[in-house]
PDB file of C-alpha atoms and ligand atoms in Angstrom:
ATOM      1  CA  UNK V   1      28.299 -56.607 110.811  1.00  0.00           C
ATOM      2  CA  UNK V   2      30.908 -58.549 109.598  1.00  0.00           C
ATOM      3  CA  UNK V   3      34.311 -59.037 111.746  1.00  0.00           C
ATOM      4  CA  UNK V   4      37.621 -60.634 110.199  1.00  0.00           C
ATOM      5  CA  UNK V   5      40.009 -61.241 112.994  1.00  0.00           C
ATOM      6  CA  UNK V   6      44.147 -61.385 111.520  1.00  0.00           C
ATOM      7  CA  UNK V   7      45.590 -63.620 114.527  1.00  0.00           C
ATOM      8  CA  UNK V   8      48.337 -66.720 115.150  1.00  0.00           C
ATOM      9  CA  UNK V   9      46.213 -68.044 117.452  1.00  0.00           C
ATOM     10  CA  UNK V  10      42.821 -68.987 115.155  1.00  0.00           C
ATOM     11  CA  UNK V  11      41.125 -70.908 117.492  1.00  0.00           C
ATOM     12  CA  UNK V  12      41.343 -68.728 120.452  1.00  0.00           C
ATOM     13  CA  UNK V  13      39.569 -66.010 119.005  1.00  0.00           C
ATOM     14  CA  UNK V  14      37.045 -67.987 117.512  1.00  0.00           C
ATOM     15  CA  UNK V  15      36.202 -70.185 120.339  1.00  0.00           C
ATOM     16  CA  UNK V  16      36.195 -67.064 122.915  1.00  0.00           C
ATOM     17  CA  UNK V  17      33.454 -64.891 120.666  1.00  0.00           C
ATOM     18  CA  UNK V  18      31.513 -68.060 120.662  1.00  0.00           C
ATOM     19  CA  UNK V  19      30.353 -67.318 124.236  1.00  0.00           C
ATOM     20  CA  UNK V  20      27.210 -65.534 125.249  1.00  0.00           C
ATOM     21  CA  UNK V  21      26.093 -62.295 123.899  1.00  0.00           C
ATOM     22  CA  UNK V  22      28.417 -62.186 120.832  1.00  0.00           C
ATOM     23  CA  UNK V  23      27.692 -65.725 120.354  1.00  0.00           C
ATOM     24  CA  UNK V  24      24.254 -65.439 120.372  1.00  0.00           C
ATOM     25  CA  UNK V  25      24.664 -62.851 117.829  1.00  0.00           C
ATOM     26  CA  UNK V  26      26.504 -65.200 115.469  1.00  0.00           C
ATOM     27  CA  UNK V  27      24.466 -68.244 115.733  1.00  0.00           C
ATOM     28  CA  UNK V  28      21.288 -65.949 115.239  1.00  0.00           C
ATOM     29  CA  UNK V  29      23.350 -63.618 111.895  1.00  0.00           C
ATOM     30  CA  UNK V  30      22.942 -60.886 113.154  1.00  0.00           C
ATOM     31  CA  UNK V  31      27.112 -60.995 113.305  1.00  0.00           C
ATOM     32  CA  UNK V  32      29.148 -62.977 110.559  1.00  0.00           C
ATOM     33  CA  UNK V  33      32.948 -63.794 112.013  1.00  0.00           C
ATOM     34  CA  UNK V  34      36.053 -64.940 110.440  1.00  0.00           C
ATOM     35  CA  UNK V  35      39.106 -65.904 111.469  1.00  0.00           C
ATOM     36  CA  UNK V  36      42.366 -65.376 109.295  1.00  0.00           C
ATOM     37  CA  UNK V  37      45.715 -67.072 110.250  1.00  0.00           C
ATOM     38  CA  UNK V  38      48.762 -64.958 108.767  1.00  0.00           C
ATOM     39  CA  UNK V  39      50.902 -68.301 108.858  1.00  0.00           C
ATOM     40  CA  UNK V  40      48.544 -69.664 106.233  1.00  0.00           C
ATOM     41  CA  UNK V  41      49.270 -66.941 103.931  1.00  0.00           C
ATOM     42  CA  UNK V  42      53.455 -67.291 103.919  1.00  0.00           C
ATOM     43  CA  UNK V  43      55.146 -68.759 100.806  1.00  0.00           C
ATOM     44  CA  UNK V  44      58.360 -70.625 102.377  1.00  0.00           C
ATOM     45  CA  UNK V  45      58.644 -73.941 103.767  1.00  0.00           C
ATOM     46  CA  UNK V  46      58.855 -72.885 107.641  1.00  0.00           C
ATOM     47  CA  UNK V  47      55.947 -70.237 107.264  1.00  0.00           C
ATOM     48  CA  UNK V  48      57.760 -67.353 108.352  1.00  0.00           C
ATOM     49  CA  UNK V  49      55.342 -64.647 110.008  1.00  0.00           C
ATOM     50  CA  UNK V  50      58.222 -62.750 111.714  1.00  0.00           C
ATOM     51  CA  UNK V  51      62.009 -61.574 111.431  1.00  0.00           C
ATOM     52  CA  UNK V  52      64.679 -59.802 113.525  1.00  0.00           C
ATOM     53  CA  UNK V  53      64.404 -55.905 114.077  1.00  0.00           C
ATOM     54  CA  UNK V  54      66.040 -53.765 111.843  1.00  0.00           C
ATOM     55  CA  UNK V  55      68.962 -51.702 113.883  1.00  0.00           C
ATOM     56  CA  UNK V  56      68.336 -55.226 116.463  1.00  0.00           C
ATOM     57  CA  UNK V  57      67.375 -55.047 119.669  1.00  0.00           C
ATOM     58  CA  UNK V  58      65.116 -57.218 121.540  1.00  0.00           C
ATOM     59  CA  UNK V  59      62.653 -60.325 120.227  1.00  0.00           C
ATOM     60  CA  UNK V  60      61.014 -60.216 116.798  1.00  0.00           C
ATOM     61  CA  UNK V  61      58.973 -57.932 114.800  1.00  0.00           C
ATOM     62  CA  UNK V  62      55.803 -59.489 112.032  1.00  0.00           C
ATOM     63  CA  UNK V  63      56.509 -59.404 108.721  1.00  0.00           C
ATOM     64  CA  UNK V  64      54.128 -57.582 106.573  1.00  0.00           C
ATOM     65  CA  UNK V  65      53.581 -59.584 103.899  1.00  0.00           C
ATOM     66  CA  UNK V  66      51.423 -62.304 105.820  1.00  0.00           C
ATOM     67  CA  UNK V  67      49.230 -59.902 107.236  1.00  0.00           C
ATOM     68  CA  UNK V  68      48.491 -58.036 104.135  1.00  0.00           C
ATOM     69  CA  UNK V  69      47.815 -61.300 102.072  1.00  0.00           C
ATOM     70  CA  UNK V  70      45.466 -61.854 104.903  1.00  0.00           C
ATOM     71  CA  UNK V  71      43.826 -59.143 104.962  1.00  0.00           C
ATOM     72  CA  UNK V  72      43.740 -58.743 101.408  1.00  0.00           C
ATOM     73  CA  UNK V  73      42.034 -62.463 101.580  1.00  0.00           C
ATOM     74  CA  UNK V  74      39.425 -61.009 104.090  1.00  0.00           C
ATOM     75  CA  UNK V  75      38.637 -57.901 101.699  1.00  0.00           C
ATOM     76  CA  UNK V  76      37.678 -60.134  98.946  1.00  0.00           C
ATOM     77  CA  UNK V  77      35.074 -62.137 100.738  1.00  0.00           C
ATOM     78  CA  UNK V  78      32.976 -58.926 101.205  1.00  0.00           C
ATOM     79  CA  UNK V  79      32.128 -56.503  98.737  1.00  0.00           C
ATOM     80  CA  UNK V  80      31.416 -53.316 100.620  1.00  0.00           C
ATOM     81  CA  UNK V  81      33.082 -49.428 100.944  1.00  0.00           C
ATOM     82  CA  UNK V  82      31.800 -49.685 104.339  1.00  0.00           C
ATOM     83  CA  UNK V  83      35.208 -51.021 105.989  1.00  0.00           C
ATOM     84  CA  UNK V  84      38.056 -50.069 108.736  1.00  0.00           C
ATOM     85  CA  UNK V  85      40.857 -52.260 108.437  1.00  0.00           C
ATOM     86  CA  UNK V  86      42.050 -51.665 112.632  1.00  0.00           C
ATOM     87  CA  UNK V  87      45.563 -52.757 114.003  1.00  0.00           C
ATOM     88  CA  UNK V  88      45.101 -53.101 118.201  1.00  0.00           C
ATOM     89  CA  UNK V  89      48.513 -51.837 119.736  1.00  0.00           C
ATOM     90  CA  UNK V  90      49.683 -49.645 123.102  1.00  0.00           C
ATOM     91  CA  UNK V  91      51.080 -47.463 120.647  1.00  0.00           C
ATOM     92  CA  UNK V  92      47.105 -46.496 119.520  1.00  0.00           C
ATOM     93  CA  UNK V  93      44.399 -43.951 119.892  1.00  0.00           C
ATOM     94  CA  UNK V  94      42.291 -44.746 123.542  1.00  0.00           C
ATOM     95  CA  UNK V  95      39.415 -46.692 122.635  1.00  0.00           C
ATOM     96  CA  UNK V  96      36.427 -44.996 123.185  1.00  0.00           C
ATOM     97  CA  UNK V  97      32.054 -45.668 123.118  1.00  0.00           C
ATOM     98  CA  UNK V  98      32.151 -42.811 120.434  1.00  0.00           C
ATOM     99  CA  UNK V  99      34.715 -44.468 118.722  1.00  0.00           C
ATOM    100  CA  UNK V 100      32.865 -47.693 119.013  1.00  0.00           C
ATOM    101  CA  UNK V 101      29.656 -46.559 118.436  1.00  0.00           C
ATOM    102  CA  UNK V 102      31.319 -45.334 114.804  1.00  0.00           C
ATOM    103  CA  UNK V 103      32.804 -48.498 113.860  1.00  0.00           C
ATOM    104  CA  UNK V 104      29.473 -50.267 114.636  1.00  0.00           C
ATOM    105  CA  UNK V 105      27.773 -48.366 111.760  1.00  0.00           C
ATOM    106  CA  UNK V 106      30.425 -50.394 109.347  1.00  0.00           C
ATOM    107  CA  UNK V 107      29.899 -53.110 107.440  1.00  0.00           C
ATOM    108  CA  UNK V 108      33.340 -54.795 108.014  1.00  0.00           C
ATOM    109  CA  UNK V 109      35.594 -54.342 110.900  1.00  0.00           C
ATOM    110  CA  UNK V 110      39.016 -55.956 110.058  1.00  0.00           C
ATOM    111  CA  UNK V 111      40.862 -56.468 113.459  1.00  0.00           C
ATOM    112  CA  UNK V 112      44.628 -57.108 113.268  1.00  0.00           C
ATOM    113  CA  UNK V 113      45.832 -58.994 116.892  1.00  0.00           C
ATOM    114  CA  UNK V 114      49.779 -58.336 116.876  1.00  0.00           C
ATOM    115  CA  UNK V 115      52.219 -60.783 118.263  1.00  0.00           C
ATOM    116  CA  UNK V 116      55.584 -60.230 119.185  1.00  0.00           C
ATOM    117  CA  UNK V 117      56.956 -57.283 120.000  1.00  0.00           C
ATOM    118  CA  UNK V 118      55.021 -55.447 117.538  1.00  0.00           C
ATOM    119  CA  UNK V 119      54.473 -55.137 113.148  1.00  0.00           C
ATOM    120  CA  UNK V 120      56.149 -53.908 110.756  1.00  0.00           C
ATOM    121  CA  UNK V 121      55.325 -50.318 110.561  1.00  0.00           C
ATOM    122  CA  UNK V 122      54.841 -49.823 106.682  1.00  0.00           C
ATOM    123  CA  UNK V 123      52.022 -52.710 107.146  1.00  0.00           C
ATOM    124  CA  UNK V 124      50.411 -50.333 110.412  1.00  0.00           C
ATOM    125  CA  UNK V 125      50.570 -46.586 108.206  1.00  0.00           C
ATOM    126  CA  UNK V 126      49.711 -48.282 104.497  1.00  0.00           C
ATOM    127  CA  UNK V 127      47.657 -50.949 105.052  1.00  0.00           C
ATOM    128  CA  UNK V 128      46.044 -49.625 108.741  1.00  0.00           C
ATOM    129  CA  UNK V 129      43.048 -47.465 108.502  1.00  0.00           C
ATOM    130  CA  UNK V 130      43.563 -47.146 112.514  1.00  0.00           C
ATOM    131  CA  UNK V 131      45.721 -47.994 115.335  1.00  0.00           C
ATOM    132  CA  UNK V 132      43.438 -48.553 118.615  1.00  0.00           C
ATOM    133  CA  UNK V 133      44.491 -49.179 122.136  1.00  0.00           C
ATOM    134  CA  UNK V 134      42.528 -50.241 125.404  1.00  0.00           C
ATOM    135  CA  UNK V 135      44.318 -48.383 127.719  1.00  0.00           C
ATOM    136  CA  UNK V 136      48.404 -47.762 128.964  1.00  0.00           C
ATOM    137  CA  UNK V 137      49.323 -51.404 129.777  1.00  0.00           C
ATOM    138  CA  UNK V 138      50.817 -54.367 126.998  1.00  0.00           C
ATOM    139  CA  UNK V 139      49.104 -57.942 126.642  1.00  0.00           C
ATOM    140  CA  UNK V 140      50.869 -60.537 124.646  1.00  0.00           C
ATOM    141  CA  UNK V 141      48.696 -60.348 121.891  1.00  0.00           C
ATOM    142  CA  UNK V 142      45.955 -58.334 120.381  1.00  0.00           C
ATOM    143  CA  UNK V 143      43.924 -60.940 120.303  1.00  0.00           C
ATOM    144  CA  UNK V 144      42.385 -60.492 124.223  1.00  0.00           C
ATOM    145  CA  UNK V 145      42.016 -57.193 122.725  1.00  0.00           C
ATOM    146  CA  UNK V 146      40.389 -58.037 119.755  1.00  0.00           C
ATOM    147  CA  UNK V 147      38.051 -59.488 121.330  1.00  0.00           C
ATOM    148  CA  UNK V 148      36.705 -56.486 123.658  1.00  0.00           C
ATOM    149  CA  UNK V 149      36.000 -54.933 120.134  1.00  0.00           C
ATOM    150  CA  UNK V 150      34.222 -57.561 118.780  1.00  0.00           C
ATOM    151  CA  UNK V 151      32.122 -57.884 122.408  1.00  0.00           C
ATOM    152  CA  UNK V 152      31.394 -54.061 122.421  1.00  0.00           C
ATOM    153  CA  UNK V 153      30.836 -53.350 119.315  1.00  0.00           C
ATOM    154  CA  UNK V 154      28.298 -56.434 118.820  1.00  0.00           C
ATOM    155  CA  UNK V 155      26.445 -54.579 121.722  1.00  0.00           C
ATOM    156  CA  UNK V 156      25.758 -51.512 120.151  1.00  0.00           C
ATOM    157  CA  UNK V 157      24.343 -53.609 116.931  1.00  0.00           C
ATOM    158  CA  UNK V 158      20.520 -53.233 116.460  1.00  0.00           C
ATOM    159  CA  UNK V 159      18.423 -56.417 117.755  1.00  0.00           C
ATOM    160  CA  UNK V 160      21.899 -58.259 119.629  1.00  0.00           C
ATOM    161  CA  UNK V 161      20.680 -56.988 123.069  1.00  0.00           C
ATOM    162  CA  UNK V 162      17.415 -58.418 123.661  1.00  0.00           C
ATOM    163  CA  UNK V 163      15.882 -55.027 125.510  1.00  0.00           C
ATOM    164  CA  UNK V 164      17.024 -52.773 123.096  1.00  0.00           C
ATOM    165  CA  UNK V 165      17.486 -49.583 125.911  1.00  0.00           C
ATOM    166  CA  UNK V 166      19.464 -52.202 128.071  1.00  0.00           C
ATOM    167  CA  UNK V 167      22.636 -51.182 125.453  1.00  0.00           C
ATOM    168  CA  UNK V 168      21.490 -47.438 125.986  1.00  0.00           C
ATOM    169  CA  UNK V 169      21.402 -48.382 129.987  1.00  0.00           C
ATOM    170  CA  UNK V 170      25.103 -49.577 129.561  1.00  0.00           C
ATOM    171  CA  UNK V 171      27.246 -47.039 131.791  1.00  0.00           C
ATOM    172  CA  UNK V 172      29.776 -44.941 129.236  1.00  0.00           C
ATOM    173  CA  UNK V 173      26.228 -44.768 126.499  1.00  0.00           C
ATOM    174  CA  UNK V 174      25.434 -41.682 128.476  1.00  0.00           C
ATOM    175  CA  UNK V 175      29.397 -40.686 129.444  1.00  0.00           C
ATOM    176  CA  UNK V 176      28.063 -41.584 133.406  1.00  0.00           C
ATOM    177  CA  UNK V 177      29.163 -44.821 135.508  1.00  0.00           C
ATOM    178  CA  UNK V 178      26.311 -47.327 135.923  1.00  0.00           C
ATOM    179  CA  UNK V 179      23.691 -47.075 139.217  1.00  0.00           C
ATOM    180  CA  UNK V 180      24.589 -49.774 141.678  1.00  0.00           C
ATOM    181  CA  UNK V 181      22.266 -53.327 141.180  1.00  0.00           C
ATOM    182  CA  UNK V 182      20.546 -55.465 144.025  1.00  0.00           C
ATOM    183  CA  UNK V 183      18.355 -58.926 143.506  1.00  0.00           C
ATOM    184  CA  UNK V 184      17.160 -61.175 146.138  1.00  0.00           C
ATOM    185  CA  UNK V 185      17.386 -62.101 148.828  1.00  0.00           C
ATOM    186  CA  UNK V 186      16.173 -58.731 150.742  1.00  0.00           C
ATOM    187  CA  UNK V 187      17.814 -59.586 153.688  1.00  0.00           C
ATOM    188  CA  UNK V 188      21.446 -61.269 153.448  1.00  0.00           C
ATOM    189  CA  UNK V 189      24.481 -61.056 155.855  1.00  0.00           C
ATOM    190  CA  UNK V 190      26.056 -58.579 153.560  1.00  0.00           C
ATOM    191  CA  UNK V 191      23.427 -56.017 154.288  1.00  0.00           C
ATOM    192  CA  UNK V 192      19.951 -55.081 152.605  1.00  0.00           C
ATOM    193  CA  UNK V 193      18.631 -53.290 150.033  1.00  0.00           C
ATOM    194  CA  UNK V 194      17.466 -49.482 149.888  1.00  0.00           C
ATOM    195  CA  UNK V 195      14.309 -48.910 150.107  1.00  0.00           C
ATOM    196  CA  UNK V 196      13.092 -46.999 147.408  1.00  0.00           C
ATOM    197  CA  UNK V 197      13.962 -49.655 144.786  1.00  0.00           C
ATOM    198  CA  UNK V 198      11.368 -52.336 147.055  1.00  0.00           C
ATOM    199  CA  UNK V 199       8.783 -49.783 146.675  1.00  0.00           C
ATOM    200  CA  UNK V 200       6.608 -49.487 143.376  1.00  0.00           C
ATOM    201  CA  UNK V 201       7.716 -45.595 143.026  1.00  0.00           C
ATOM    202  CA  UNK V 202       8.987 -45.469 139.189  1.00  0.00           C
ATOM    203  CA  UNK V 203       9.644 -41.955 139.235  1.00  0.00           C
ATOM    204  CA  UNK V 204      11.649 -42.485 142.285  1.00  0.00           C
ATOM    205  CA  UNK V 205      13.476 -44.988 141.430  1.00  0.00           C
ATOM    206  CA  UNK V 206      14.562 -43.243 138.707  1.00  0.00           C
ATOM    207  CA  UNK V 207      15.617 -40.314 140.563  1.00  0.00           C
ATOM    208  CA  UNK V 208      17.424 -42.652 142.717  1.00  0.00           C
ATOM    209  CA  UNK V 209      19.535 -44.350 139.789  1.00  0.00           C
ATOM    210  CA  UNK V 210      20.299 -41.144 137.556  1.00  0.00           C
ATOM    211  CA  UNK V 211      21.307 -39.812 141.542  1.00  0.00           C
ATOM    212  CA  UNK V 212      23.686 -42.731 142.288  1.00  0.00           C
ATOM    213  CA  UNK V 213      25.103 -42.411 138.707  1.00  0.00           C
ATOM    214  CA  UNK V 214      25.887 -38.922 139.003  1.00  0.00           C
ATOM    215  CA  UNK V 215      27.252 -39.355 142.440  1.00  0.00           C
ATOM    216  CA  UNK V 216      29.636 -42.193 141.937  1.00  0.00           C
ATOM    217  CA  UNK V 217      31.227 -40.396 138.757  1.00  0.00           C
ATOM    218  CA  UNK V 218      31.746 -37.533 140.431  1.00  0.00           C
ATOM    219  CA  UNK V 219      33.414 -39.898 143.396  1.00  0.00           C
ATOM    220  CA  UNK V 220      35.197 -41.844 141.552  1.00  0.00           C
ATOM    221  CA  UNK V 221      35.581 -40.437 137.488  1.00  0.00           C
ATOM    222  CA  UNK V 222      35.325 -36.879 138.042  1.00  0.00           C
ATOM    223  CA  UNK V 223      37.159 -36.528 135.076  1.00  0.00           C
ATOM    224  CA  UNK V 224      33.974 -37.989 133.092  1.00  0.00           C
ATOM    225  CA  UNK V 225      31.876 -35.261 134.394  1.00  0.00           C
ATOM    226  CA  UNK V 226      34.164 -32.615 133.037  1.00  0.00           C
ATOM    227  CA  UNK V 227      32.724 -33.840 129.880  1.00  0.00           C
ATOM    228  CA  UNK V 228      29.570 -33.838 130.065  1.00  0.00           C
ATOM    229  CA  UNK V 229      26.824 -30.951 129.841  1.00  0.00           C
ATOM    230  CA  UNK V 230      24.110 -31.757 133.353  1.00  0.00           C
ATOM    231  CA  UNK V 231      20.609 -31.505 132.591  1.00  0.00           C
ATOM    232  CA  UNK V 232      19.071 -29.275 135.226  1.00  0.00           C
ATOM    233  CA  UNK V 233      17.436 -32.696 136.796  1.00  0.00           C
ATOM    234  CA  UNK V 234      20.979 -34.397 136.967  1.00  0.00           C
ATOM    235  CA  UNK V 235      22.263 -30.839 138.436  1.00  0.00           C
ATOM    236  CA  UNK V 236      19.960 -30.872 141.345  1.00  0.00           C
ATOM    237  CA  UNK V 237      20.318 -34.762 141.957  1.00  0.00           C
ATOM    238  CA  UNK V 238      24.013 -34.299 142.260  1.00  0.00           C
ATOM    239  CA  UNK V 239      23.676 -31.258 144.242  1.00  0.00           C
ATOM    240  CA  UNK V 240      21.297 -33.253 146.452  1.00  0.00           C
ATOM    241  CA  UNK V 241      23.896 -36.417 146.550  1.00  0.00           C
ATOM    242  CA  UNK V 242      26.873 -34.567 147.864  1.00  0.00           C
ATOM    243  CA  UNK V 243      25.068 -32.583 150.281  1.00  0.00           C
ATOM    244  CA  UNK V 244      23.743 -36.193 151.894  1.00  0.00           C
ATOM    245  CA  UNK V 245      27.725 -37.510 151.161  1.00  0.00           C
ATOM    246  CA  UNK V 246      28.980 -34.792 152.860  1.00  0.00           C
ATOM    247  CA  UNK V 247      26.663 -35.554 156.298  1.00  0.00           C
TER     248      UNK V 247
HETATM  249  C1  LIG X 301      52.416 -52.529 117.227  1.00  0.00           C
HETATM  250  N1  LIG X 301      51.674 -53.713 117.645  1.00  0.00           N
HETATM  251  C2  LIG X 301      50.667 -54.264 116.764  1.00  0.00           C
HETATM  252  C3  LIG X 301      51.854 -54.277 118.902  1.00  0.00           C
HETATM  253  C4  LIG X 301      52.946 -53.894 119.656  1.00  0.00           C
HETATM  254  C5  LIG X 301      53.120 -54.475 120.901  1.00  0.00           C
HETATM  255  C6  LIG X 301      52.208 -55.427 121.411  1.00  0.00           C
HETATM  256  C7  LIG X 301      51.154 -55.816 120.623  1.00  0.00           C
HETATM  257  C8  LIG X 301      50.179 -56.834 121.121  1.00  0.00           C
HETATM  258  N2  LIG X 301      49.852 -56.509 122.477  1.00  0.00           N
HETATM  259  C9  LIG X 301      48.993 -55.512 122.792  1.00  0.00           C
HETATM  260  C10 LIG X 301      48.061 -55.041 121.892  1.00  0.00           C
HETATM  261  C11 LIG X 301      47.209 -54.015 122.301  1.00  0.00           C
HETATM  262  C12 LIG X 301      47.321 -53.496 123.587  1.00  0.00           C
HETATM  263  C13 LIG X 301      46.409 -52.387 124.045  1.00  0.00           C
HETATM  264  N3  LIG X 301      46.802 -51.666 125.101  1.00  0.00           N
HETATM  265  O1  LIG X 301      45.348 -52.172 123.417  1.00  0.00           O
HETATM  266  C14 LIG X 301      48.259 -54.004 124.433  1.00  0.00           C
HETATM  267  N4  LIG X 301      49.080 -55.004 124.052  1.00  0.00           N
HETATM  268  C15 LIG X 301      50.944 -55.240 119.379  1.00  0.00           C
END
């Protein structure tokens, strides 16, 4: 997988992936990523990336040209079919694991981090494949959203996690939230830990996670459940959890 990331702010991006599990996956190839500075692609002397609105208003808007010389620039270095070229904005589809999951199958994932109060829009619907947004809030750039892209797509890449069914464990792979976790110490002021997990009862424990997954969605995502078909097994567990939630 190969990401190219179109951002003012280079080094921000770069150093931030360079931490932990996507880091890991670049020092070890299994990820290639490249930075691409729009300013470096402008042809006048004070490297204009952005202009005044059109019918004004409020703060600036990104030129187009910069951004599509850059990632133009980007397209060149890899020769593949297998590419989304993907502009992170509020104004976007919800990001979602399906969606990730998809774009993890590419060879190239172009991410576009916006500055500003936003880009011109004949750069977003010509040059765009997608327009992708974490969720109904603004950040000041794209690039802190860039960056959950790059961290959850590199997940979902073959070999990056080092138990490959951890990924697969991930709450959201199987549309549920996660089971709660406990380590030592057994004992602490903060309470203890439930039994059945201290006990050598696989099969239980089991039970017990897929039963605390099932009950906290329906707690506290209910809207999750709606979309999601139970097994017969995660029927009965939840049946079993709110029964003991309601005592
Ligand atoms: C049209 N455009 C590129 C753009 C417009 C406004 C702000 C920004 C940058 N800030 C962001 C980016 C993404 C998100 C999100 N919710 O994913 C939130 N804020 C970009």
């Amino acid at each position: 997988m190969r990401f190219d990331i179109v951002s003012l702010f280079p080094d921000m991006v770069k150093d931030a992936a360079g931490y932990g599990v996507t880091g890991k996956a670049i020092d070890n190839g299994l990820v290639d990523l490249r930075v691409w500075n729009p300013r470096d692609f402008t042809a006048d002397r004070h490297k204009t990336v952005d202009d005044r609105p059109y019918g004004g208003g409020p703060g600036m808007v990104m030129k187009y040209q910069p951004l599509l010389d850059a990632v133009n620039a980007a397209k060149l270095e890899v020769h593949t079919d297998q590419r989304r070229v993907i502009c992170l904005s509020p104004q976007g589809k919800l990001i979602s694991q399906q969606m990730l999951q998809e774009v993890s199958e590419s060879e190239q994932v172009i991410l576009i981090a916006g500055r500003y109060e936003g880009i011109d829009e004949r750069f977003i619907e010509q040059v765009c494949d997608e327009e992708w947004s974490l969720g109904d809030y603004v950040i000041s750039g794209g690039e802190l959203a860039a960056l959950i892209i790059v961290d959850a797509v590199t997940r979902l890449i073959p070999g990056v996690l080092g138990d490959e069914d951890s990924a697969k464990q991930d709450s959201h792979y199987d549309g549920l939230l996660d089971c709660p976790h406990y380590t030592r110490p057994e004992r602490s002021e903060l309470g203890g830990v439930p039994e059945v997990l201290k006990g050598g009862n696989h099969a239980a424990i089991r039970r017990w996670r897929i039963k605390q997954s099932l009950g906290r969605t329906w707690l506290r995502r209910p809207d999750l459940l709606e979309k999601i078909q139970l097994t017969a097994e995660q029927q009965a567990l939840l049946s079993e959890f709110k029964t003991e939630v309601d005592k």
